[in-house]
Coordinates of N, CA, C and O and ligand atoms in Angstrom, one line a residue:
M1 N 27.8 -2.8 -10.0 CA 26.3 -2.6 -9.4 C 26.1 -1.3 -8.7 O 27.0 -0.9 -7.8
S2 N 25.0 -0.6 -8.8 CA 24.9 0.5 -8.2 C 23.6 0.3 -7.5 O 22.7 -0.3 -7.4
K3 N 23.5 1.3 -6.2 CA 22.3 1.5 -5.3 C 21.2 1.9 -6.2 O 21.1 2.6 -7.2
E4 N 20.1 1.1 -5.9 CA 18.8 1.4 -6.6 C 17.5 1.3 -5.6 O 17.7 0.9 -4.6
R5 N 16.4 2.1 -6.0 CA 15.3 2.0 -5.2 C 14.1 1.5 -5.9 O 14.0 1.5 -7.0
T6 N 13.3 0.8 -5.0 CA 12.1 0.0 -5.5 C 10.9 0.5 -4.7 O 11.1 0.8 -3.5
L7 N 9.7 0.2 -5.2 CA 8.7 0.5 -4.3 C 8.1 -1.0 -3.9 O 7.9 -1.7 -4.8
S8 N 7.7 -1.0 -2.7 CA 7.2 -2.2 -2.1 C 6.0 -1.7 -1.5 O 5.8 -0.8 -0.9
I9 N 5.1 -2.7 -1.6 CA 3.7 -2.6 -0.8 C 3.3 -3.8 -0.1 O 3.5 -4.8 -0.7
I10 N 3.1 -3.8 1.1 CA 2.6 -4.9 1.9 C 1.1 -4.8 1.8 O 0.5 -3.7 2.2
K11 N 0.4 -5.9 1.1 CA -0.9 -5.6 0.6 C -1.9 -6.0 2.0 O -1.4 -6.4 2.9
P12 N -3.1 -5.7 1.8 CA -4.0 -5.8 2.7 C -4.1 -7.2 3.6 O -4.2 -7.4 4.7
D13 N -3.9 -8.2 2.7 CA -3.8 -9.6 3.4 C -2.6 -9.8 4.2 O -2.7 -10.4 5.2
G14 N -1.5 -9.2 3.9 CA -0.2 -9.2 4.7 C -0.3 -8.4 6.0 O 0.0 -8.8 7.0
V15 N -1.0 -7.3 5.8 CA -1.3 -6.4 7.2 C -2.4 -7.3 8.0 O -2.1 -7.3 9.1
E16 N -3.3 -7.8 7.4 CA -4.4 -8.5 8.2 C -3.6 -9.8 8.9 O -4.0 -10.2 9.9
K17 N -2.8 -10.6 8.1 CA -2.2 -11.7 8.8 C -1.2 -11.5 9.8 O -0.6 -12.2 10.7
G18 N -0.8 -10.0 9.8 CA 0.2 -9.7 11.1 C 1.5 -10.0 10.6 O 2.5 -10.4 11.6
V19 N 1.9 -10.0 9.4 CA 3.4 -10.1 9.0 C 4.1 -9.0 8.6 O 5.2 -9.1 7.9
I20 N 3.7 -8.0 8.8 CA 4.4 -6.6 8.5 C 5.9 -6.8 9.1 O 6.9 -6.4 8.4
G21 N 5.9 -7.0 10.3 CA 7.3 -7.3 10.8 C 8.1 -8.2 10.1 O 9.5 -7.9 9.8
K22 N 7.7 -9.3 9.9 CA 8.3 -10.6 9.3 C 8.8 -10.0 7.8 O 9.9 -10.4 7.2
V23 N 7.9 -9.4 7.1 CA 8.3 -9.0 5.6 C 9.4 -7.9 5.8 O 10.3 -8.2 5.1
I24 N 9.2 -6.9 6.5 CA 10.2 -5.9 6.5 C 11.6 -6.4 7.2 O 12.4 -6.0 6.6
G25 N 11.7 -7.4 8.0 CA 12.8 -8.0 8.6 C 13.5 -8.6 7.5 O 14.8 -8.8 7.6
R26 N 12.8 -9.5 6.6 CA 13.2 -10.2 5.5 C 14.0 -9.2 4.6 O 15.0 -9.7 4.1
F27 N 13.3 -8.3 4.0 CA 13.8 -7.3 3.2 C 15.3 -6.7 3.9 O 16.2 -6.5 3.3
E28 N 15.3 -6.4 5.3 CA 16.6 -6.0 5.7 C 17.5 -6.9 5.7 O 18.9 -6.8 5.4
E29 N 17.4 -8.3 6.2 CA 18.2 -9.3 6.0 C 18.8 -9.5 4.5 O 19.8 -9.9 4.4
E30 N 17.9 -9.2 3.7 CA 18.5 -9.5 2.3 C 19.0 -8.1 1.8 O 19.4 -8.2 0.5
G31 N 19.4 -7.1 2.4 CA 20.0 -6.1 2.0 C 19.3 -4.8 1.2 O 19.6 -4.1 0.6
L32 N 17.9 -5.0 1.6 CA 16.9 -4.1 1.1 C 16.6 -3.2 2.2 O 15.8 -3.6 3.1
K33 N 17.1 -1.8 2.2 CA 16.9 -0.9 3.4 C 15.7 -0.2 3.2 O 15.6 0.7 2.1
P34 N 14.8 -0.2 4.0 CA 13.6 0.9 3.9 C 14.2 2.1 4.2 O 14.9 2.6 5.1
V35 N 13.9 3.2 3.2 CA 14.2 4.5 3.5 C 13.0 5.5 3.5 O 13.1 6.9 3.7
A36 N 11.9 5.0 3.2 CA 10.7 5.5 3.5 C 9.6 4.6 3.8 O 9.5 3.7 3.0
I37 N 8.8 4.9 4.7 CA 7.6 4.0 5.1 C 6.4 4.8 5.5 O 6.6 5.7 6.5
R38 N 5.1 4.2 5.2 CA 4.0 5.0 5.6 C 2.8 3.8 5.3 O 2.8 3.2 4.6
M39 N 1.9 4.0 6.4 CA 0.7 3.2 6.2 C -0.3 3.9 5.6 O -0.3 5.2 5.5
A40 N -1.4 3.4 4.9 CA -2.3 4.1 4.0 C -3.6 3.3 3.8 O -3.4 1.8 3.9
R41 N -4.5 3.8 3.7 CA -5.9 2.9 3.2 C -6.1 3.6 1.8 O -6.5 4.7 1.7
L42 N -5.8 2.8 0.9 CA -5.9 3.4 -0.7 C -7.3 3.7 -0.9 O -8.2 3.0 -0.5
S43 N -7.5 4.8 -1.5 CA -8.8 5.2 -2.1 C -8.7 4.5 -3.5 O -7.9 3.8 -3.8
Q44 N -10.2 4.2 -4.0 CA -10.4 3.6 -5.2 C -9.6 4.4 -6.2 O -9.1 3.6 -7.0
A45 N -9.6 5.7 -6.2 CA -9.0 6.3 -7.2 C -7.4 6.2 -7.3 O -6.7 5.7 -8.4
E46 N -6.9 5.9 -6.0 CA -5.5 5.9 -5.9 C -5.1 4.4 -6.5 O -4.1 4.1 -7.2
A47 N -6.1 3.4 -6.2 CA -5.7 1.9 -6.4 C -5.9 1.8 -8.0 O -5.1 1.1 -8.6
E48 N -6.8 2.5 -8.6 CA -7.2 2.3 -10.0 C -5.9 3.1 -10.6 O -5.6 2.5 -12.0
G49 N -5.6 4.2 -10.2 CA -4.3 4.8 -10.9 C -3.1 4.0 -10.9 O -2.3 3.8 -11.7
F50 N -2.8 3.3 -9.6 CA -1.9 2.6 -9.4 C -1.4 1.4 -10.4 O -0.4 0.8 -10.9
Y51 N -2.8 0.5 -10.5 CA -2.9 -0.3 -11.5 C -3.5 -0.2 -12.8 O -3.9 -1.0 -13.4
A52 N -3.1 1.0 -13.3 CA -3.8 1.6 -14.5 C -3.5 0.7 -15.8 O -4.3 0.3 -16.7
V53 N -2.2 0.1 -15.5 CA -1.6 -0.6 -16.5 C -2.6 -2.0 -16.8 O -2.6 -2.7 -17.9
H54 N -3.3 -2.4 -15.7 CA -3.9 -3.5 -15.7 C -5.5 -3.5 -16.1 O -6.4 -4.3 -15.9
K55 N -5.9 -2.2 -16.4 CA -7.2 -1.7 -16.5 C -8.1 -2.6 -17.5 O -9.1 -2.9 -17.0
A56 N -7.5 -3.2 -18.4 CA -8.3 -3.9 -19.3 C -8.3 -5.5 -19.0 O -8.9 -6.3 -19.6
R57 N -7.6 -5.9 -17.7 CA -7.4 -7.3 -17.5 C -8.8 -7.6 -16.6 O -9.4 -6.8 -16.0
P58 N -9.1 -8.9 -16.9 CA -10.5 -9.3 -16.3 C -10.2 -9.2 -14.6 O -11.5 -9.2 -14.1
F59 N -9.3 -9.1 -14.1 CA -9.0 -9.3 -12.6 C -9.0 -7.8 -12.1 O -8.9 -7.6 -10.8
F60 N -9.0 -6.9 -12.9 CA -8.8 -5.5 -12.5 C -9.8 -4.8 -11.3 O -9.2 -4.4 -10.3
K61 N -11.2 -5.1 -11.6 CA -12.1 -4.8 -10.5 C -11.9 -5.2 -9.3 O -11.8 -4.6 -8.3
D62 N -11.6 -6.7 -9.1 CA -11.4 -7.4 -7.9 C -10.0 -6.9 -7.2 O -9.8 -6.8 -6.1
L63 N -9.3 -6.6 -8.2 CA -7.9 -6.3 -7.7 C -8.0 -4.8 -6.8 O -7.5 -4.9 -5.7
V64 N -8.7 -4.1 -7.3 CA -8.8 -2.5 -7.0 C -9.5 -2.8 -5.5 O -9.3 -2.0 -4.6
S65 N -10.8 -3.6 -5.7 CA -11.4 -3.8 -4.5 C -10.7 -4.5 -3.3 O -10.7 -4.1 -2.3
F66 N -9.9 -5.4 -3.7 CA -8.9 -6.0 -2.6 C -7.9 -5.0 -2.1 O -7.7 -4.8 -1.0
M67 N -7.2 -4.1 -3.1 CA -6.2 -3.2 -2.6 C -6.8 -2.1 -1.7 O -6.0 -1.4 -0.9
T68 N -8.2 -1.8 -1.9 CA -8.8 -0.9 -1.0 C -9.5 -1.4 0.3 O -10.4 -0.9 1.1
S69 N -9.4 -2.8 0.3 CA -10.1 -3.3 1.4 C -9.5 -3.3 2.8 O -10.4 -3.7 3.9
G70 N -8.4 -2.7 2.9 CA -7.7 -2.7 4.4 C -6.6 -1.9 4.2 O -6.1 -1.5 3.2
P71 N -5.7 -1.6 5.3 CA -4.6 -0.7 5.1 C -3.5 -1.5 4.5 O -3.6 -2.8 4.7
V72 N -2.5 -0.7 4.0 CA -1.5 -1.2 3.1 C -0.1 -0.4 4.0 O -0.4 0.4 4.4
V73 N 1.0 -1.1 3.7 CA 2.2 -0.5 4.2 C 2.8 -0.2 2.6 O 3.2 -1.0 1.9
L74 N 3.3 1.1 2.5 CA 4.0 1.6 1.3 C 5.5 1.9 1.8 O 5.7 2.6 2.8
M75 N 6.5 1.2 1.0 CA 7.6 1.5 1.4 C 8.7 1.8 0.1 O 8.4 1.2 -0.9
V76 N 9.7 2.7 0.4 CA 10.6 2.7 -0.5 C 12.0 1.8 -0.1 O 12.6 2.2 1.0
L77 N 12.4 0.9 -0.8 CA 13.4 0.1 -0.2 C 14.8 0.3 -1.2 O 14.6 0.7 -2.6
E78 N 15.9 0.5 -0.7 CA 17.1 0.9 -1.3 C 18.2 -0.3 -1.0 O 18.4 -0.8 0.0
G79 N 18.8 -0.5 -2.2 CA 19.9 -1.5 -2.2 C 20.5 -1.9 -3.4 O 20.2 -1.2 -4.6
E80 N 21.6 -2.8 -3.7 CA 22.2 -3.3 -4.8 C 21.0 -4.0 -5.9 O 20.4 -4.8 -5.2
N81 N 20.7 -3.5 -6.8 CA 19.8 -4.3 -7.7 C 18.6 -4.3 -7.0 O 17.7 -5.5 -7.0
A82 N 18.1 -3.2 -6.5 CA 16.9 -3.4 -5.5 C 15.5 -3.9 -6.2 O 15.0 -4.6 -5.8
V83 N 15.4 -3.7 -7.6 CA 14.1 -4.0 -8.3 C 14.1 -5.7 -8.3 O 13.2 -6.2 -8.0
A84 N 15.3 -6.0 -8.9 CA 15.5 -7.5 -9.3 C 15.5 -8.2 -7.9 O 14.8 -9.2 -7.7
K85 N 16.1 -7.8 -6.7 CA 16.6 -8.4 -5.5 C 14.7 -8.7 -4.9 O 14.7 -9.6 -4.4
N86 N 14.1 -7.4 -4.9 CA 12.9 -7.4 -4.0 C 12.1 -8.6 -4.8 O 11.2 -9.2 -4.3
R87 N 11.9 -8.6 -6.5 CA 11.3 -9.5 -6.9 C 11.5 -10.9 -6.6 O 10.8 -11.9 -6.6
E88 N 12.9 -11.0 -6.5 CA 13.4 -12.6 -6.2 C 12.9 -12.8 -4.9 O 12.5 -14.0 -4.7
V89 N 12.9 -11.9 -3.7 CA 12.6 -12.3 -2.6 C 11.0 -12.4 -2.4 O 10.4 -13.2 -1.6
M90 N 10.3 -11.9 -3.3 CA 8.7 -12.0 -3.3 C 8.5 -13.1 -3.9 O 7.6 -13.9 -3.3
G91 N 8.9 -13.8 -5.0 CA 8.6 -14.7 -5.7 C 7.6 -14.6 -6.6 O 7.1 -13.6 -6.8
A92 N 7.2 -15.8 -7.4 CA 6.1 -15.6 -8.4 C 4.9 -15.1 -7.9 O 4.6 -15.2 -6.9
T93 N 4.3 -14.2 -9.0 CA 2.9 -13.8 -8.5 C 1.9 -14.7 -7.9 O 1.2 -14.4 -7.0
D94 N 1.9 -15.9 -8.5 CA 1.0 -17.1 -7.9 C 1.9 -17.9 -6.8 O 2.9 -18.4 -7.2
P95 N 1.5 -17.8 -5.7 CA 2.1 -18.4 -4.6 C 2.1 -20.1 -4.8 O 3.3 -20.6 -4.4
A96 N 1.5 -20.6 -5.8 CA 1.7 -22.1 -5.8 C 2.7 -22.3 -6.8 O 3.4 -23.4 -6.9
K97 N 3.2 -21.2 -7.5 CA 4.4 -21.4 -8.4 C 5.6 -20.8 -7.9 O 6.8 -20.5 -8.5
A98 N 5.4 -20.0 -6.7 CA 6.7 -19.4 -6.0 C 7.6 -20.3 -5.5 O 7.5 -21.2 -5.0
A99 N 8.8 -19.7 -5.5 CA 10.1 -20.7 -5.1 C 10.0 -20.8 -3.4 O 9.4 -19.9 -2.9
P100 N 10.4 -21.9 -3.0 CA 10.5 -22.0 -1.6 C 11.3 -20.9 -0.8 O 12.0 -20.3 -1.4
N101 N 10.5 -20.6 0.5 CA 11.2 -19.5 1.1 C 10.9 -18.2 0.6 O 11.3 -17.1 1.3
T102 N 10.3 -18.0 -0.4 CA 9.9 -16.5 -0.9 C 8.8 -16.0 -0.1 O 8.2 -16.7 0.4
L103 N 8.6 -14.6 -0.2 CA 7.6 -14.0 0.7 C 6.3 -14.5 0.4 O 5.4 -14.9 1.2
R104 N 6.0 -14.7 -1.0 CA 4.6 -15.2 -1.5 C 4.4 -16.6 -1.0 O 3.4 -17.0 -0.7
K105 N 5.6 -17.4 -1.1 CA 5.3 -18.9 -0.8 C 5.1 -19.1 0.5 O 4.0 -19.8 0.9
L106 N 5.6 -18.2 1.4 CA 5.6 -18.2 3.1 C 4.2 -17.7 3.5 O 3.6 -18.3 4.3
H107 N 3.9 -16.3 2.7 CA 2.6 -15.8 3.3 C 1.4 -15.6 2.5 O 0.3 -15.3 3.0
A108 N 1.5 -15.8 1.2 CA 0.3 -15.6 0.2 C -0.7 -16.5 0.3 O -0.5 -17.6 0.6
S109 N -2.1 -16.1 0.2 CA -3.1 -16.9 0.0 C -3.4 -17.5 -1.4 O -3.6 -18.5 -1.4
N110 N -3.5 -16.5 -2.3 CA -3.6 -16.9 -3.8 C -3.0 -15.9 -4.6 O -2.3 -15.0 -4.4
I111 N -3.4 -16.1 -5.8 CA -2.6 -15.2 -6.9 C -3.2 -13.7 -6.8 O -2.4 -12.9 -7.2
E112 N -4.1 -13.6 -6.2 CA -4.6 -12.1 -5.8 C -4.0 -11.4 -4.6 O -3.4 -10.7 -4.3
K113 N -4.4 -12.6 -3.5 CA -3.9 -12.0 -2.2 C -2.4 -12.4 -2.0 O -2.3 -13.4 -1.3
N114 N -1.6 -11.9 -2.7 CA -0.4 -12.3 -2.7 C 0.8 -11.5 -1.9 O 1.7 -11.5 -2.1
T115 N 0.1 -10.8 -0.8 CA 0.9 -10.2 0.2 C 1.8 -8.9 -0.2 O 1.9 -8.0 0.8
V116 N 2.6 -9.0 -1.0 CA 3.6 -7.8 -1.6 C 3.4 -7.5 -2.9 O 3.1 -8.3 -3.8
H117 N 3.8 -6.2 -3.1 CA 3.8 -5.7 -4.7 C 5.4 -5.4 -4.6 O 5.8 -4.7 -3.5
G118 N 5.9 -5.2 -5.8 CA 7.2 -5.0 -5.9 C 7.2 -4.4 -7.3 O 6.9 -4.8 -8.4
S119 N 8.0 -3.1 -7.7 CA 7.9 -2.5 -8.9 C 8.8 -3.7 -9.9 O 9.6 -4.3 -9.3
D120 N 8.5 -3.6 -11.0 CA 9.0 -4.7 -12.1 C 9.9 -4.1 -12.8 O 10.8 -4.9 -13.8
S121 N 10.6 -2.9 -12.7 CA 11.6 -2.3 -13.6 C 12.1 -1.1 -12.9 O 11.3 -0.3 -12.0
A122 N 13.0 -0.6 -13.2 CA 13.8 0.6 -12.5 C 13.1 1.7 -12.9 O 12.8 2.7 -12.2
D123 N 12.4 1.9 -14.2 CA 11.6 3.1 -14.6 C 10.4 3.1 -14.0 O 9.9 3.9 -13.4
N124 N 9.8 2.1 -14.0 CA 8.4 1.8 -13.1 C 8.7 2.1 -11.7 O 7.8 2.8 -11.1
A125 N 9.7 1.8 -11.0 CA 9.8 2.0 -9.7 C 10.0 3.6 -9.6 O 9.5 4.1 -8.4
K126 N 10.8 4.3 -10.4 CA 10.6 5.8 -10.3 C 9.2 6.4 -10.2 O 8.7 7.2 -9.3
V127 N 8.4 5.8 -11.3 CA 7.0 6.4 -11.3 C 6.3 6.0 -10.0 O 5.5 6.6 -9.5
E128 N 6.4 4.6 -9.6 CA 5.5 4.2 -8.6 C 6.1 4.8 -7.2 O 5.1 5.4 -6.2
I129 N 7.2 5.1 -6.8 CA 7.9 5.9 -5.6 C 7.2 7.3 -5.8 O 6.9 7.6 -4.6
A130 N 7.3 7.9 -6.9 CA 6.6 9.3 -6.8 C 5.2 9.2 -6.7 O 4.6 10.3 -6.2
Y131 N 4.6 8.4 -7.1 CA 3.0 8.1 -7.0 C 2.7 8.2 -5.4 O 1.7 8.8 -5.0
F132 N 3.5 7.8 -4.6 CA 3.2 7.6 -3.1 C 4.1 8.3 -2.3 O 3.7 8.6 -1.2
F133 N 5.1 8.7 -2.8 CA 6.2 9.6 -2.0 C 6.8 10.8 -2.6 O 7.7 10.7 -3.2
P134 N 5.8 11.8 -2.5 CA 6.3 13.1 -3.1 C 7.8 13.9 -2.8 O 8.4 14.2 -3.6
E135 N 8.1 13.4 -1.7 CA 9.4 13.9 -1.0 C 10.5 13.2 -1.5 O 11.7 13.9 -1.4
T136 N 10.2 11.9 -2.3 CA 11.4 11.3 -2.7 C 11.3 11.2 -4.3 O 12.0 10.6 -5.0
A137 N 10.2 11.9 -4.5 CA 9.8 12.0 -6.1 C 11.0 12.6 -7.0 O 11.7 13.5 -6.5
I138 N 11.2 12.2 -8.0 CA 12.2 12.7 -9.2 C 11.2 13.6 -9.9 O 10.0 13.3 -10.4
S139 N 11.9 14.7 -10.1 CA 11.2 15.9 -10.6 C 10.3 15.8 -11.7 O 9.3 16.6 -11.9
A140 N 10.7 14.8 -12.5 CA 10.1 14.9 -14.0 C 8.6 14.0 -13.7 O 7.9 13.9 -14.7
Y141 N 8.4 13.2 -12.6 CA 7.1 12.7 -12.3 C 6.2 13.7 -11.5 O 6.7 14.1 -10.4
E142 N 5.1 13.7 -11.9 CA 4.2 14.6 -11.0 C 3.5 13.9 -10.0 O 3.0 12.6 -9.9
W143 N 3.2 14.6 -8.7 CA 2.6 14.0 -7.8 C 1.1 13.8 -8.4 O 0.3 14.8 -8.9
K144 N 0.5 12.4 -8.1 CA -0.9 12.3 -9.0 C -1.9 12.6 -8.1 O -3.1 12.1 -8.6
R145 N -2.0 13.0 -6.8 CA -3.3 13.1 -6.1 C -3.8 14.5 -6.4 O -3.1 15.7 -6.3
Ligands
LIG201 N1 -4.9 -14.0 -12.8 C1 -5.0 -13.3 -11.6 N2 -6.3 -13.3 -11.1 C2 -6.3 -12.4 -9.9 N3 -5.5 -11.3 -9.4 C3 -4.4 -11.2 -10.2 C4 -4.1 -12.0 -11.4 N4 -2.9 -12.0 -11.9 C5 -2.5 -10.9 -11.3 N5 -3.3 -10.6 -10.1 C6 -3.1 -9.6 -9.2 O1 -2.7 -8.4 -9.7 C7 -1.3 -8.1 -9.4 C8 -0.4 -7.4 -10.5 O2 -0.3 -8.4 -11.5 P1 1.1 -8.6 -12.1 O3 0.8 -9.6 -13.1 O4 1.8 -7.1 -12.5 O5 1.8 -9.3 -10.9 P2 3.4 -8.9 -10.3 O6 4.1 -7.9 -10.8 O7 3.7 -10.3 -9.7 O8 2.6 -8.5 -8.9 P3 2.7 -7.0 -8.4 O9 2.6 -6.0 -9.5 O10 1.6 -6.7 -7.3 O11 4.0 -6.8 -7.9 C9 -0.8 -9.4 -8.7 O12 0.3 -9.2 -7.8 C10 -1.9 -10.0 -8.2 O13 -2.4 -9.1 -6.9

């Protein structure tokens, strides 16, 4: 197993509920070490670009509106198998289907306002990290703003 990096976002509902500390604390307990963190208020263009893969989905407009509705915490997490580990700690997209003690089971309101985002593959993690963190970007990916 090698060290890997993944992008994590604490979504506006998580910031609003005041669970930033709990979420980051849980990542640390699970061996996911934050190596970059910043808060941001995503613009519509940034949120649309980030979720471009979901453009054709019926929930796209609402998702962009939700993700721009308040501040988010953008983080790069590093650890063994960080992508898979982060997704395990987050739990299923829909909190009703998430395993006990996962972040989404503990904190999420519904399938949209589900508190955290995590990259779903090592390749996507590289793209997503570069999207928000130019200083840690891999040179093959372009800063998109
Ligand atoms: N059916 C739905 N209705 C409303 N919002 C949804 C729905 N499905 C997904 N979403 C929103 O879009 C996001 C991206 O969906 P995706 O299927 O990629 O889930 P995920 O990989 O578990 O989540 P994320 O990409 O945020 O880590 C979800 O986290 C959620 O906020």
